[in-house]
mmCIF file of N, CA and C in Angstrom:
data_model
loop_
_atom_site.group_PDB
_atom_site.id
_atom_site.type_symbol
_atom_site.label_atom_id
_atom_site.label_comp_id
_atom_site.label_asym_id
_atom_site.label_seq_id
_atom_site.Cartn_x
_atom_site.Cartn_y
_atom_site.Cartn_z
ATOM 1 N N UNK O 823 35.116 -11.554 -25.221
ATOM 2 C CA UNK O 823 34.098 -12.457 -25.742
ATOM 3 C C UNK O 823 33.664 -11.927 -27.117
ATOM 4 N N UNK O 824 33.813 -12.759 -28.122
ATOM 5 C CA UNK O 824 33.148 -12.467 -29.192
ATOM 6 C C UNK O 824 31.477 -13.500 -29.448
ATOM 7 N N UNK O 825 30.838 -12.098 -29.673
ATOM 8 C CA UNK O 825 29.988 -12.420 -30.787
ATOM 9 C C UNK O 825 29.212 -12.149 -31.903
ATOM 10 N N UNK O 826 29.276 -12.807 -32.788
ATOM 11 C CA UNK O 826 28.549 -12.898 -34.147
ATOM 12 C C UNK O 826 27.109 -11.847 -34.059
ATOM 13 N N UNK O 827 27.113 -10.795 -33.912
ATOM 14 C CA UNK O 827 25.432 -9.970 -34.410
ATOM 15 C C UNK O 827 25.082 -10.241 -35.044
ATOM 16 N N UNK O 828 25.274 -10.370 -36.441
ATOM 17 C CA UNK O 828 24.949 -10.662 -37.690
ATOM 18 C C UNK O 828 23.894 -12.387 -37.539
ATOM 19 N N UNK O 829 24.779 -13.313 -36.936
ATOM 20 C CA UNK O 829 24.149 -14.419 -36.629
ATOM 21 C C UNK O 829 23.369 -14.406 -35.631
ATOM 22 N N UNK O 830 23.214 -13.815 -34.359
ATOM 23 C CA UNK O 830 22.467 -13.907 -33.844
ATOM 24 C C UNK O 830 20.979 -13.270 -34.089
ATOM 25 N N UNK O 831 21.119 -12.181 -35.098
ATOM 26 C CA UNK O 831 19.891 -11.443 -35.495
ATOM 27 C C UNK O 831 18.905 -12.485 -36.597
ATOM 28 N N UNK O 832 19.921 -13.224 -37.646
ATOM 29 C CA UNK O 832 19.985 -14.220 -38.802
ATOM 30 C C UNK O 832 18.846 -15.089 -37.799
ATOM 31 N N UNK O 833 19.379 -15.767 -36.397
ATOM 32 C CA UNK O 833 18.803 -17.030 -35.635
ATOM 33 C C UNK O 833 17.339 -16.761 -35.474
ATOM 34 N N UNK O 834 17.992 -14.985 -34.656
ATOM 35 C CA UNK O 834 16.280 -14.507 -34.176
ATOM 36 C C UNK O 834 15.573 -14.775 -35.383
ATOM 37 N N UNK O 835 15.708 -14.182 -36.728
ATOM 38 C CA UNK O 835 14.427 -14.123 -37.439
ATOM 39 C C UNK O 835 14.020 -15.536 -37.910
ATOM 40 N N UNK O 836 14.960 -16.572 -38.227
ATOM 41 C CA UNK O 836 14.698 -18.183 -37.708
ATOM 42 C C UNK O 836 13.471 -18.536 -36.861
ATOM 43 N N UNK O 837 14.214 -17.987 -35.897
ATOM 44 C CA UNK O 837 13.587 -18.508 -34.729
ATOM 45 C C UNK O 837 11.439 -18.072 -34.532
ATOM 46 N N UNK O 838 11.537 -16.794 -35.194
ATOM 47 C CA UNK O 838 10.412 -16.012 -35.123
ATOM 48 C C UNK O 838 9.632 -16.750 -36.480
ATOM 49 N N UNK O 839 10.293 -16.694 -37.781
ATOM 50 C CA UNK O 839 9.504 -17.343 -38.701
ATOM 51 C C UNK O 839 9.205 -18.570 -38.437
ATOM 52 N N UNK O 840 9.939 -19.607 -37.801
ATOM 53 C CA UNK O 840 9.388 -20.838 -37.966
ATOM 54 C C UNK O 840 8.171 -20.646 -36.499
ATOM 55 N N UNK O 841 8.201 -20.277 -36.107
ATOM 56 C CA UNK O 841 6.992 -19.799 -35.111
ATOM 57 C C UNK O 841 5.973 -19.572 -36.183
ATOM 58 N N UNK O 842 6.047 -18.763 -36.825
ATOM 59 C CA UNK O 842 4.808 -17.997 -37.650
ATOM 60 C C UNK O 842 4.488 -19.657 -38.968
ATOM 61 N N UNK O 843 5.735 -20.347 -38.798
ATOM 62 C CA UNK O 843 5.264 -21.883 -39.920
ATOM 63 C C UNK O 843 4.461 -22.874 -38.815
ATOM 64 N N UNK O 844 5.089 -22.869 -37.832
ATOM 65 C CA UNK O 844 4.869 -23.809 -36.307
ATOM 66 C C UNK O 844 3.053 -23.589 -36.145
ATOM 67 N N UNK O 845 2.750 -22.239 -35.984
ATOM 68 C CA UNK O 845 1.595 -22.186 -35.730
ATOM 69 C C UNK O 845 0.768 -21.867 -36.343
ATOM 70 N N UNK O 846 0.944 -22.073 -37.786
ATOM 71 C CA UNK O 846 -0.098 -21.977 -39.268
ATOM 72 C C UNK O 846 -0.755 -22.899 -39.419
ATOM 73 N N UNK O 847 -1.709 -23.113 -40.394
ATOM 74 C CA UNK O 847 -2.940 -23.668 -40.628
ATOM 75 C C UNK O 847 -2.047 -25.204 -41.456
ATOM 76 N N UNK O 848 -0.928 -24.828 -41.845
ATOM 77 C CA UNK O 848 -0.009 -26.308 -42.216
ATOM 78 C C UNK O 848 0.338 -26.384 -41.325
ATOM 79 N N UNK O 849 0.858 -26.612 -40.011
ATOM 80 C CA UNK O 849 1.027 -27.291 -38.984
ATOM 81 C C UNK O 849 -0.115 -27.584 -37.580
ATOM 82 N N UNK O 850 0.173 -26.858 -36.811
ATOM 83 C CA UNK O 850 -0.306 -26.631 -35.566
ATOM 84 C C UNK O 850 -0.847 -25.942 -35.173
ATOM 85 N N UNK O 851 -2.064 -25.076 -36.264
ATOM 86 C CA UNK O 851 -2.714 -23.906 -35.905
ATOM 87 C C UNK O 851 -4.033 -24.595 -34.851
ATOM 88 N N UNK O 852 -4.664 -25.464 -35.990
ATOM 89 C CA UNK O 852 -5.653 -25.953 -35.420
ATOM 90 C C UNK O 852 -5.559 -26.811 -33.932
ATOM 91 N N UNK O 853 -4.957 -27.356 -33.608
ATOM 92 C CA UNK O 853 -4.446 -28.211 -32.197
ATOM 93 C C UNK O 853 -3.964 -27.733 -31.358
ATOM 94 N N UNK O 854 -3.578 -26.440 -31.714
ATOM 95 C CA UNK O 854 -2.815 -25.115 -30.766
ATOM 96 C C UNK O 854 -4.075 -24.309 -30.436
ATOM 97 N N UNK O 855 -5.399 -23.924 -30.837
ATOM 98 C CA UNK O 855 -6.452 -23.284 -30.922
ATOM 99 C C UNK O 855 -7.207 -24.262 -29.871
ATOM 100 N N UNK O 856 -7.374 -25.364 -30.100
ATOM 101 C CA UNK O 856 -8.422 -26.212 -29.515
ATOM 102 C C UNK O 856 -7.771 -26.196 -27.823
ATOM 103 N N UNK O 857 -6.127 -26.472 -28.161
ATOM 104 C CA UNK O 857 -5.957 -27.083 -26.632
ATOM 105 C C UNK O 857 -5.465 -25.144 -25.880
ATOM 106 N N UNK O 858 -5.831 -24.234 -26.210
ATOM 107 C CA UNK O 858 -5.774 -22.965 -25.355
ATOM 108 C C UNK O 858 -7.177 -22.852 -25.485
ATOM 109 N N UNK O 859 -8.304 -23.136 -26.234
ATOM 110 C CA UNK O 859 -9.795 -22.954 -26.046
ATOM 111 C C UNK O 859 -10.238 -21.610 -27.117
ATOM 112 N N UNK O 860 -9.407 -21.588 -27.593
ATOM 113 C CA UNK O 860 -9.979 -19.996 -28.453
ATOM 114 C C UNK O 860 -9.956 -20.623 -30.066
ATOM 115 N N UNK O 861 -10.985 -20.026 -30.998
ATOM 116 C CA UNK O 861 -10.939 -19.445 -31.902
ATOM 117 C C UNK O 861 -10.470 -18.474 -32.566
ATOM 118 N N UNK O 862 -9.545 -18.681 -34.127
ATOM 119 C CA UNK O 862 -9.544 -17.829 -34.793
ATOM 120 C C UNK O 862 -10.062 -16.552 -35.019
ATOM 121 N N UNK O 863 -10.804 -16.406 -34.660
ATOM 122 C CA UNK O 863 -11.988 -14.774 -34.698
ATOM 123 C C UNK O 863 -11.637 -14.251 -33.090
ATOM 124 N N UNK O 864 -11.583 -15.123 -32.300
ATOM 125 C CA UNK O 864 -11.434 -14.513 -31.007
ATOM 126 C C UNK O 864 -9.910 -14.054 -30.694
ATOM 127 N N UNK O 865 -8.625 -14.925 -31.196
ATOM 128 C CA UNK O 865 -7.369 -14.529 -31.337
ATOM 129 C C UNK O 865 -6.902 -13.277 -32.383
ATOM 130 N N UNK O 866 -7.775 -13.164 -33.059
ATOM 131 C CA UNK O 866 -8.130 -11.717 -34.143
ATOM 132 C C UNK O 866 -8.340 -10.509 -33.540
ATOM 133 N N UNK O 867 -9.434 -10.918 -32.787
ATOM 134 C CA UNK O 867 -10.487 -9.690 -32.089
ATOM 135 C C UNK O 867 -9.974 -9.170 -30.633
ATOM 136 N N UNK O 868 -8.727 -9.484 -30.225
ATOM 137 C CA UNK O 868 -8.297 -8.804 -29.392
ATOM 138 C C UNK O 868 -7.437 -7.214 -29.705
ATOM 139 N N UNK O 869 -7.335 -7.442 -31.069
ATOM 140 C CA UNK O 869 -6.353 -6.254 -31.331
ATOM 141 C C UNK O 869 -4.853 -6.059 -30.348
ATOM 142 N N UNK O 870 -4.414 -7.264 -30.204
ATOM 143 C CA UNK O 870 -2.823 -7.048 -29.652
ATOM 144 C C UNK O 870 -2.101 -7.705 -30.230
ATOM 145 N N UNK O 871 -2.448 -8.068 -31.498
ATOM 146 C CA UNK O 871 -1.536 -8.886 -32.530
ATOM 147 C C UNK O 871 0.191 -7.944 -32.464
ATOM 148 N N UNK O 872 -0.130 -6.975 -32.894
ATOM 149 C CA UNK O 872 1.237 -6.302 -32.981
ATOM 150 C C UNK O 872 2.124 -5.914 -32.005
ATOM 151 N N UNK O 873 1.674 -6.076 -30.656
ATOM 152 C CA UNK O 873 2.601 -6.460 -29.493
ATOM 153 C C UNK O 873 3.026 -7.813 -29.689
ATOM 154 N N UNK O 874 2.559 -8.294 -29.606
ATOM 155 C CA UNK O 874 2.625 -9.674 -29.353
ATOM 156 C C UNK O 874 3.537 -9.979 -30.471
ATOM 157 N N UNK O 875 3.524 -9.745 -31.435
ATOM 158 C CA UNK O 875 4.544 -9.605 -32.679
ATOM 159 C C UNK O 875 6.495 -9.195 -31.733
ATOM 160 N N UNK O 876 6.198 -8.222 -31.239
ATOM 161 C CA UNK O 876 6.873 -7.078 -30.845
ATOM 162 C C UNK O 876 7.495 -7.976 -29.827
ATOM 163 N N UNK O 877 7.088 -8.734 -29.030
ATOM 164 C CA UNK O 877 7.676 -9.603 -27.935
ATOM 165 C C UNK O 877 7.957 -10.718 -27.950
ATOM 166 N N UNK O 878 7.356 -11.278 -29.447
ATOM 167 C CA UNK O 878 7.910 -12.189 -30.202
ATOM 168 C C UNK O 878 9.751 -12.794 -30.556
ATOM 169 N N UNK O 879 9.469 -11.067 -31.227
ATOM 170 C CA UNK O 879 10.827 -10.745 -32.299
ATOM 171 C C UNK O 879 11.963 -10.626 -30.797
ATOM 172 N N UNK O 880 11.463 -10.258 -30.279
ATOM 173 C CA UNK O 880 12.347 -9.316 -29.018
ATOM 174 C C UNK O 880 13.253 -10.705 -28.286
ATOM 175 N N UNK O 881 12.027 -11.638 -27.705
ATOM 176 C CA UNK O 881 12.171 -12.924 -27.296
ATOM 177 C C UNK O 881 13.346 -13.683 -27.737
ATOM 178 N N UNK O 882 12.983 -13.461 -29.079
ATOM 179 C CA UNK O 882 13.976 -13.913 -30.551
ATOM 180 C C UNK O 882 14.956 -14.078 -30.395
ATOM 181 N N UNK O 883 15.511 -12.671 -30.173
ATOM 182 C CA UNK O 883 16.867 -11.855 -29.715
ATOM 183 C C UNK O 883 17.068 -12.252 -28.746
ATOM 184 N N UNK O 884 16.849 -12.195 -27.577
ATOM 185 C CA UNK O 884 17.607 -12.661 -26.232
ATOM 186 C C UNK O 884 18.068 -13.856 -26.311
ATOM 187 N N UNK O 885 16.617 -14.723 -26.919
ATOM 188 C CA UNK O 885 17.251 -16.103 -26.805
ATOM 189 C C UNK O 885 18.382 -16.463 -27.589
ATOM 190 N N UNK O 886 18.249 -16.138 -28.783
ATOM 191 C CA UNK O 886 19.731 -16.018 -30.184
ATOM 192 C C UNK O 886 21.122 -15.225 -29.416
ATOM 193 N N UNK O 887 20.600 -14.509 -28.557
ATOM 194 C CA UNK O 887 22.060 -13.804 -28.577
ATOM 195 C C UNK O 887 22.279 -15.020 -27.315
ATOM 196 N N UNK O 888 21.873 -15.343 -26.164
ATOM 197 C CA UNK O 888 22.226 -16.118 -25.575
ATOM 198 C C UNK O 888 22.581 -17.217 -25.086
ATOM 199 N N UNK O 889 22.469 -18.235 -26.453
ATOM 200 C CA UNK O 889 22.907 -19.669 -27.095
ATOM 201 C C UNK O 889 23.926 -19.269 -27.609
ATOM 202 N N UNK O 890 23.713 -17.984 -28.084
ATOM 203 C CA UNK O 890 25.358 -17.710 -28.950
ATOM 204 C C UNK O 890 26.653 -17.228 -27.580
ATOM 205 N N UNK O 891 25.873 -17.385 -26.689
ATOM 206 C CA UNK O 891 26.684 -16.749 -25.434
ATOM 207 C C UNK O 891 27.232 -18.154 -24.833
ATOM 208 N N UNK O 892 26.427 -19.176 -24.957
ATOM 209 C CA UNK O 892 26.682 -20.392 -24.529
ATOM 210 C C UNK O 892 27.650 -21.129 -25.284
ATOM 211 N N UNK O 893 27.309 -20.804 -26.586
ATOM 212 C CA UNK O 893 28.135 -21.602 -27.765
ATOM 213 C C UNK O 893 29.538 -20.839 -27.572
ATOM 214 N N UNK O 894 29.553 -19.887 -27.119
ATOM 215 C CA UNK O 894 31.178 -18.765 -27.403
ATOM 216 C C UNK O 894 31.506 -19.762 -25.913
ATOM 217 N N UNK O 895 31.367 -19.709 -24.667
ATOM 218 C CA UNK O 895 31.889 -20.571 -23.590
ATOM 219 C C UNK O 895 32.185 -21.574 -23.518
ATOM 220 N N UNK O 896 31.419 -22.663 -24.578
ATOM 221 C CA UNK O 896 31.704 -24.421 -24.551
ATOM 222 C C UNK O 896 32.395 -24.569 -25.604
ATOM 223 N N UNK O 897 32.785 -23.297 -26.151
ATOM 224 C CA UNK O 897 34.501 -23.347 -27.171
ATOM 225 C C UNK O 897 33.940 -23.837 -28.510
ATOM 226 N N UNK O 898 32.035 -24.215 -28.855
ATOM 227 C CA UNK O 898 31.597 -24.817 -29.722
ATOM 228 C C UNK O 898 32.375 -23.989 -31.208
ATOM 229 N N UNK O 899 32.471 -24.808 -31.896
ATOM 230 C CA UNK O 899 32.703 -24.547 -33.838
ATOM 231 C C UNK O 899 32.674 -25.455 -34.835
ATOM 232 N N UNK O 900 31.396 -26.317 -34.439
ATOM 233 C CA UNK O 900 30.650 -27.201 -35.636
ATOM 234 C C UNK O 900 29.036 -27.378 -35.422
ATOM 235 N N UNK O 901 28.805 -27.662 -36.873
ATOM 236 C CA UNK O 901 27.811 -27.992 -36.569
ATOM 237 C C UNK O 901 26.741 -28.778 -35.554
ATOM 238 N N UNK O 902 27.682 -29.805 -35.671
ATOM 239 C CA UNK O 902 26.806 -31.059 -34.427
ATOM 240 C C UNK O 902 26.927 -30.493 -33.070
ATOM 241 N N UNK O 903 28.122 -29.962 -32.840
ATOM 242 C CA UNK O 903 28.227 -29.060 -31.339
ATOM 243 C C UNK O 903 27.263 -28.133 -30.708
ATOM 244 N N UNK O 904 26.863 -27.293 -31.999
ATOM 245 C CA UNK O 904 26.112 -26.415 -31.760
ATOM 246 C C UNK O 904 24.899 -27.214 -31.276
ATOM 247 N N UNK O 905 24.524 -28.208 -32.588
ATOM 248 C CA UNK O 905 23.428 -28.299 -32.117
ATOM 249 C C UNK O 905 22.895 -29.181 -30.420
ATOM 250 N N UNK O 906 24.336 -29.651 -30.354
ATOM 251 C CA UNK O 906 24.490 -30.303 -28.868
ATOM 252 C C UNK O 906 23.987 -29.503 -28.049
ATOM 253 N N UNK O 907 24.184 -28.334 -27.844
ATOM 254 C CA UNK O 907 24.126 -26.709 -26.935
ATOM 255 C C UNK O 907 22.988 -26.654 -27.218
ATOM 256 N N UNK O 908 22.703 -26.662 -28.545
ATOM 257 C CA UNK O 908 20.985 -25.803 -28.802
ATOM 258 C C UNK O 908 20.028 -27.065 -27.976
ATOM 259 N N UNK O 909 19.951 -28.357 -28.060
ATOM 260 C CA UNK O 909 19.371 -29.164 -27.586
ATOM 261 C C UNK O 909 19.772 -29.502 -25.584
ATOM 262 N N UNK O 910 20.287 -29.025 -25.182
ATOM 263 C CA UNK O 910 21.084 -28.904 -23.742
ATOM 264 C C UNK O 910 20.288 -27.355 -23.202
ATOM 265 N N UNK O 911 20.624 -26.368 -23.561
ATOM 266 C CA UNK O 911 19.805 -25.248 -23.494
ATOM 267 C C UNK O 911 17.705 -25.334 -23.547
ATOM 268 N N UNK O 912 17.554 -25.851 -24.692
ATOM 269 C CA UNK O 912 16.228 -26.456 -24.870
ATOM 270 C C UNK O 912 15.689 -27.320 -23.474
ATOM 271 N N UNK O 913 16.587 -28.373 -23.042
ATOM 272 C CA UNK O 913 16.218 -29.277 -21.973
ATOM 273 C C UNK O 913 16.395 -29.121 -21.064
ATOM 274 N N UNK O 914 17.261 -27.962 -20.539
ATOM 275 C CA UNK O 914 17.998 -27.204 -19.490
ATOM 276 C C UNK O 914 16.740 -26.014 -19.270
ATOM 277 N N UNK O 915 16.399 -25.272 -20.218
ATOM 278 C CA UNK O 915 15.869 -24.138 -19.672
ATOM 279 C C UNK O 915 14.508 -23.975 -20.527
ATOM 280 N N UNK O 916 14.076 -24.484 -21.584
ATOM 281 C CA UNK O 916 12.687 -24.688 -22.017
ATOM 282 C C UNK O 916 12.391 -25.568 -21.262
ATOM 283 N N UNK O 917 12.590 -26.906 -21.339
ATOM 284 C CA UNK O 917 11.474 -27.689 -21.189
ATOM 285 C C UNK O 917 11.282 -27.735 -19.632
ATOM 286 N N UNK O 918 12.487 -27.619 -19.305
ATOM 287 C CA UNK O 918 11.988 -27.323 -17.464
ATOM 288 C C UNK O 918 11.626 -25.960 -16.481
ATOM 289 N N UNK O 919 11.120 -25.003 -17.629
ATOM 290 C CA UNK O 919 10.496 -23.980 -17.337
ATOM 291 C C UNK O 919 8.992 -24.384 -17.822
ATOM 292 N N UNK O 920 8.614 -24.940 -18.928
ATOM 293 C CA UNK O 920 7.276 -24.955 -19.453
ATOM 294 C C UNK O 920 7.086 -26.215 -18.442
ATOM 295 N N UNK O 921 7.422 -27.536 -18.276
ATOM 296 C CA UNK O 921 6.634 -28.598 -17.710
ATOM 297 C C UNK O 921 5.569 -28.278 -16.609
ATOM 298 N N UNK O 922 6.587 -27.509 -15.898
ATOM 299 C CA UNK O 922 6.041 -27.554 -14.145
ATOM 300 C C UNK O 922 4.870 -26.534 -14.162
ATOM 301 N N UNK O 923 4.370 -25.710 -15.219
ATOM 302 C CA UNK O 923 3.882 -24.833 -15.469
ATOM 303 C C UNK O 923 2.226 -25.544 -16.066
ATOM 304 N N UNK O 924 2.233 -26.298 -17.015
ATOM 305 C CA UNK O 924 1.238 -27.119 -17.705
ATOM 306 C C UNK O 924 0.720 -28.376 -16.495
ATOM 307 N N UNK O 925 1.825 -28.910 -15.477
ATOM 308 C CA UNK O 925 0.988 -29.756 -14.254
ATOM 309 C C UNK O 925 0.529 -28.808 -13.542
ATOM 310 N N UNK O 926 0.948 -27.743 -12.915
ATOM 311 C CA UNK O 926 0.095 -27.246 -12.145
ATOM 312 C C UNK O 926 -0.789 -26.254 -12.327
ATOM 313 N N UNK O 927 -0.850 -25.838 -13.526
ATOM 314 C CA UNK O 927 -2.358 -25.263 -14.189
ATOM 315 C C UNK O 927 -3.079 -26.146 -14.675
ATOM 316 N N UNK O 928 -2.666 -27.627 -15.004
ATOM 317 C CA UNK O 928 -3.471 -28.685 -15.500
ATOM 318 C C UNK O 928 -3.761 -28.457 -16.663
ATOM 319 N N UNK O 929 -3.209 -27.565 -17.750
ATOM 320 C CA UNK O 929 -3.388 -27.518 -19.089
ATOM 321 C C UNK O 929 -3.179 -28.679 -20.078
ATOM 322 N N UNK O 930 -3.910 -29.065 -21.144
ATOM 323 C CA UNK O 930 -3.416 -29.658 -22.022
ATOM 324 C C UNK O 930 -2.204 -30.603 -22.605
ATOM 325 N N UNK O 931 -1.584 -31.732 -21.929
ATOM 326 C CA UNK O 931 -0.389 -31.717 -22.632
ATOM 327 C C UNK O 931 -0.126 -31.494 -23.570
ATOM 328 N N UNK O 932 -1.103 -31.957 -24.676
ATOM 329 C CA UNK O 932 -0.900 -31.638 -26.520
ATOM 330 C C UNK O 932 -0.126 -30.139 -26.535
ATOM 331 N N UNK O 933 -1.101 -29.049 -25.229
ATOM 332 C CA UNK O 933 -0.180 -27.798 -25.685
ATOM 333 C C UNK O 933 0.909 -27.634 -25.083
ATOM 334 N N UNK O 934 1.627 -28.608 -24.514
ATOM 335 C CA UNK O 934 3.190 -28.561 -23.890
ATOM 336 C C UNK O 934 3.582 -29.309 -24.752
ATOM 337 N N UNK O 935 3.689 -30.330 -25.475
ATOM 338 C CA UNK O 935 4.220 -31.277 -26.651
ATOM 339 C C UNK O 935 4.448 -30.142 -27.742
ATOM 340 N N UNK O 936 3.193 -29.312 -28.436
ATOM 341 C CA UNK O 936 3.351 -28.200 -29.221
ATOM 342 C C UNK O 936 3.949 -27.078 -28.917
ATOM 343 N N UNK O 937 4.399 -26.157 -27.867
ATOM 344 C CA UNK O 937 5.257 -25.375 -27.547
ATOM 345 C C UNK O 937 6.414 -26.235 -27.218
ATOM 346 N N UNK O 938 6.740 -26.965 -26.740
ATOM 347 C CA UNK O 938 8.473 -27.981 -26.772
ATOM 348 C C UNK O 938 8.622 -28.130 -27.959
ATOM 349 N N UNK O 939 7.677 -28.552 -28.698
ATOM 350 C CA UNK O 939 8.322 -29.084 -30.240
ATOM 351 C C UNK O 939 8.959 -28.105 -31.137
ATOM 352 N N UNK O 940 8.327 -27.285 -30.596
ATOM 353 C CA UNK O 940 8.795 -25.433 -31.360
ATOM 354 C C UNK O 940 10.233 -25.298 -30.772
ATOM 355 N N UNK O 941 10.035 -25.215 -29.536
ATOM 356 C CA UNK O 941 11.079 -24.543 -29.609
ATOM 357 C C UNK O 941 12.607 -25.366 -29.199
ATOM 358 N N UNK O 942 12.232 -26.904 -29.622
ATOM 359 C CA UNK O 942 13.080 -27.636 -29.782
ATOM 360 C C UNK O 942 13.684 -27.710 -30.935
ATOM 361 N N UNK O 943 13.037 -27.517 -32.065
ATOM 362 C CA UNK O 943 13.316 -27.183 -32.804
ATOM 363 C C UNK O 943 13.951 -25.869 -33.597
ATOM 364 N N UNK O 944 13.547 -25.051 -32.917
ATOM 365 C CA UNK O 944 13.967 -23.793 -32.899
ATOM 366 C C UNK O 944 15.306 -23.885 -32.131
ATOM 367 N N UNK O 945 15.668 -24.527 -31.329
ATOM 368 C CA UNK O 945 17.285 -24.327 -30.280
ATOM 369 C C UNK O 945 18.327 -25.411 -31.345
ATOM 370 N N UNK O 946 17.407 -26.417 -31.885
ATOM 371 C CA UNK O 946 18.475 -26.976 -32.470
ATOM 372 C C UNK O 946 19.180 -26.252 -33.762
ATOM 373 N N UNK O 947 18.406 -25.777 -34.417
ATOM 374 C CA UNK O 947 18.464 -24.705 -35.404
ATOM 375 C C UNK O 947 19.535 -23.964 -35.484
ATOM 376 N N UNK O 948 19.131 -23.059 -34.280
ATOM 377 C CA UNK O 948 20.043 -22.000 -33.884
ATOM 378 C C UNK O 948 20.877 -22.268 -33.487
ATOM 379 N N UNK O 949 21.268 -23.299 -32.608
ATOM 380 C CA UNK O 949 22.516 -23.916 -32.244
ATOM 381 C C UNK O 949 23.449 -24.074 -33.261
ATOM 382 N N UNK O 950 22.882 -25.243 -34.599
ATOM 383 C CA UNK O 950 23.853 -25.271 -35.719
ATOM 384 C C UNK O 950 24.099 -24.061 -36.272
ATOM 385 N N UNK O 951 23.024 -22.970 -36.305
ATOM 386 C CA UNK O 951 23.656 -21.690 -37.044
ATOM 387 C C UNK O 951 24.678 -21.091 -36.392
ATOM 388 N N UNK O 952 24.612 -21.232 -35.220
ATOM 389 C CA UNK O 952 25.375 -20.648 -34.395
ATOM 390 C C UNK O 952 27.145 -20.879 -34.443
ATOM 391 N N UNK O 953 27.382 -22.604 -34.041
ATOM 392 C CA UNK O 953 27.769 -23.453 -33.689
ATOM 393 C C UNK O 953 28.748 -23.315 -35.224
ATOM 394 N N UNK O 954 28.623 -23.123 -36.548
ATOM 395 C CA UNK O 954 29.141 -23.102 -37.560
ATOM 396 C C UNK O 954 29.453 -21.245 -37.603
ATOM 397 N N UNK O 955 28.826 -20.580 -37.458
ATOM 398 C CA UNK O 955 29.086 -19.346 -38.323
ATOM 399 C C UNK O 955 29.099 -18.313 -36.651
ATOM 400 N N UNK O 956 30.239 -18.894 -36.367
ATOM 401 C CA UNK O 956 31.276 -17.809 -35.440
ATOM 402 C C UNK O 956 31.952 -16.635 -36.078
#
């Protein structure tokens, strides 16, 4: 089995920055704040920013190396393929890990629409990076 390190590390940091665009004050900071109930000062004042960083990046990686694990099995090597995988993976194992999770804590949908949208975006991404640069 081959795979690409180089690309899968490339995806992770993808994957981690558009997180850090996803949940900025230009997108979804504010609507992401309201529907978990916290404030800015209170997401500050815990002092575990830099774990949380740390399990971020880490996250990153598993998930990048393991689309690229998917993409090396379904023989993918184009763009649109990839992103076929990245969006199959997303609906396969995001969104039907987060759903069942938000009905039966009764959370927010806005904050299941805003974590899917991430990281739907984020699988399609990585998929095409993937999906091209074997």
């Amino acid at each position: 089995m081959y795979i690409n390190y180089l690309a899968v590390v490339v995806c992770a940091v993808v994957y981690f920055m558009l997180g850090g665009l996803w949940y900025s004050k230009l997108l979804f900071a504010k609507p992401w704040m309201s529907a978990i109930g916290k404030t800015e000062e209170e997401l500050k004042g815990k002092g575990g920013a830099g774990l949380a960083y740390v399990v971020a990046i880490i996250s990153a990686l598993v998930t990048a190396f393991l689309l690229s694990v998917f993409i090396y099995f379904a023989g993918v090597d184009s763009l649109a393929s990839g992103t076929k995988i990245g969006f199959y993976a997303w609906l396969g194992f995001s969104v039907t890990t987060l759903t069942p999770v938000y009905f039966f804590e009764q959370r927010p949908k806005k904050l299941l629409v805003i974590y899917a949208g991430y990281t739907l975006v984020a699988f399609l991404i990585m998929g095409a990076i993937l999906g091209v640069w074997r």
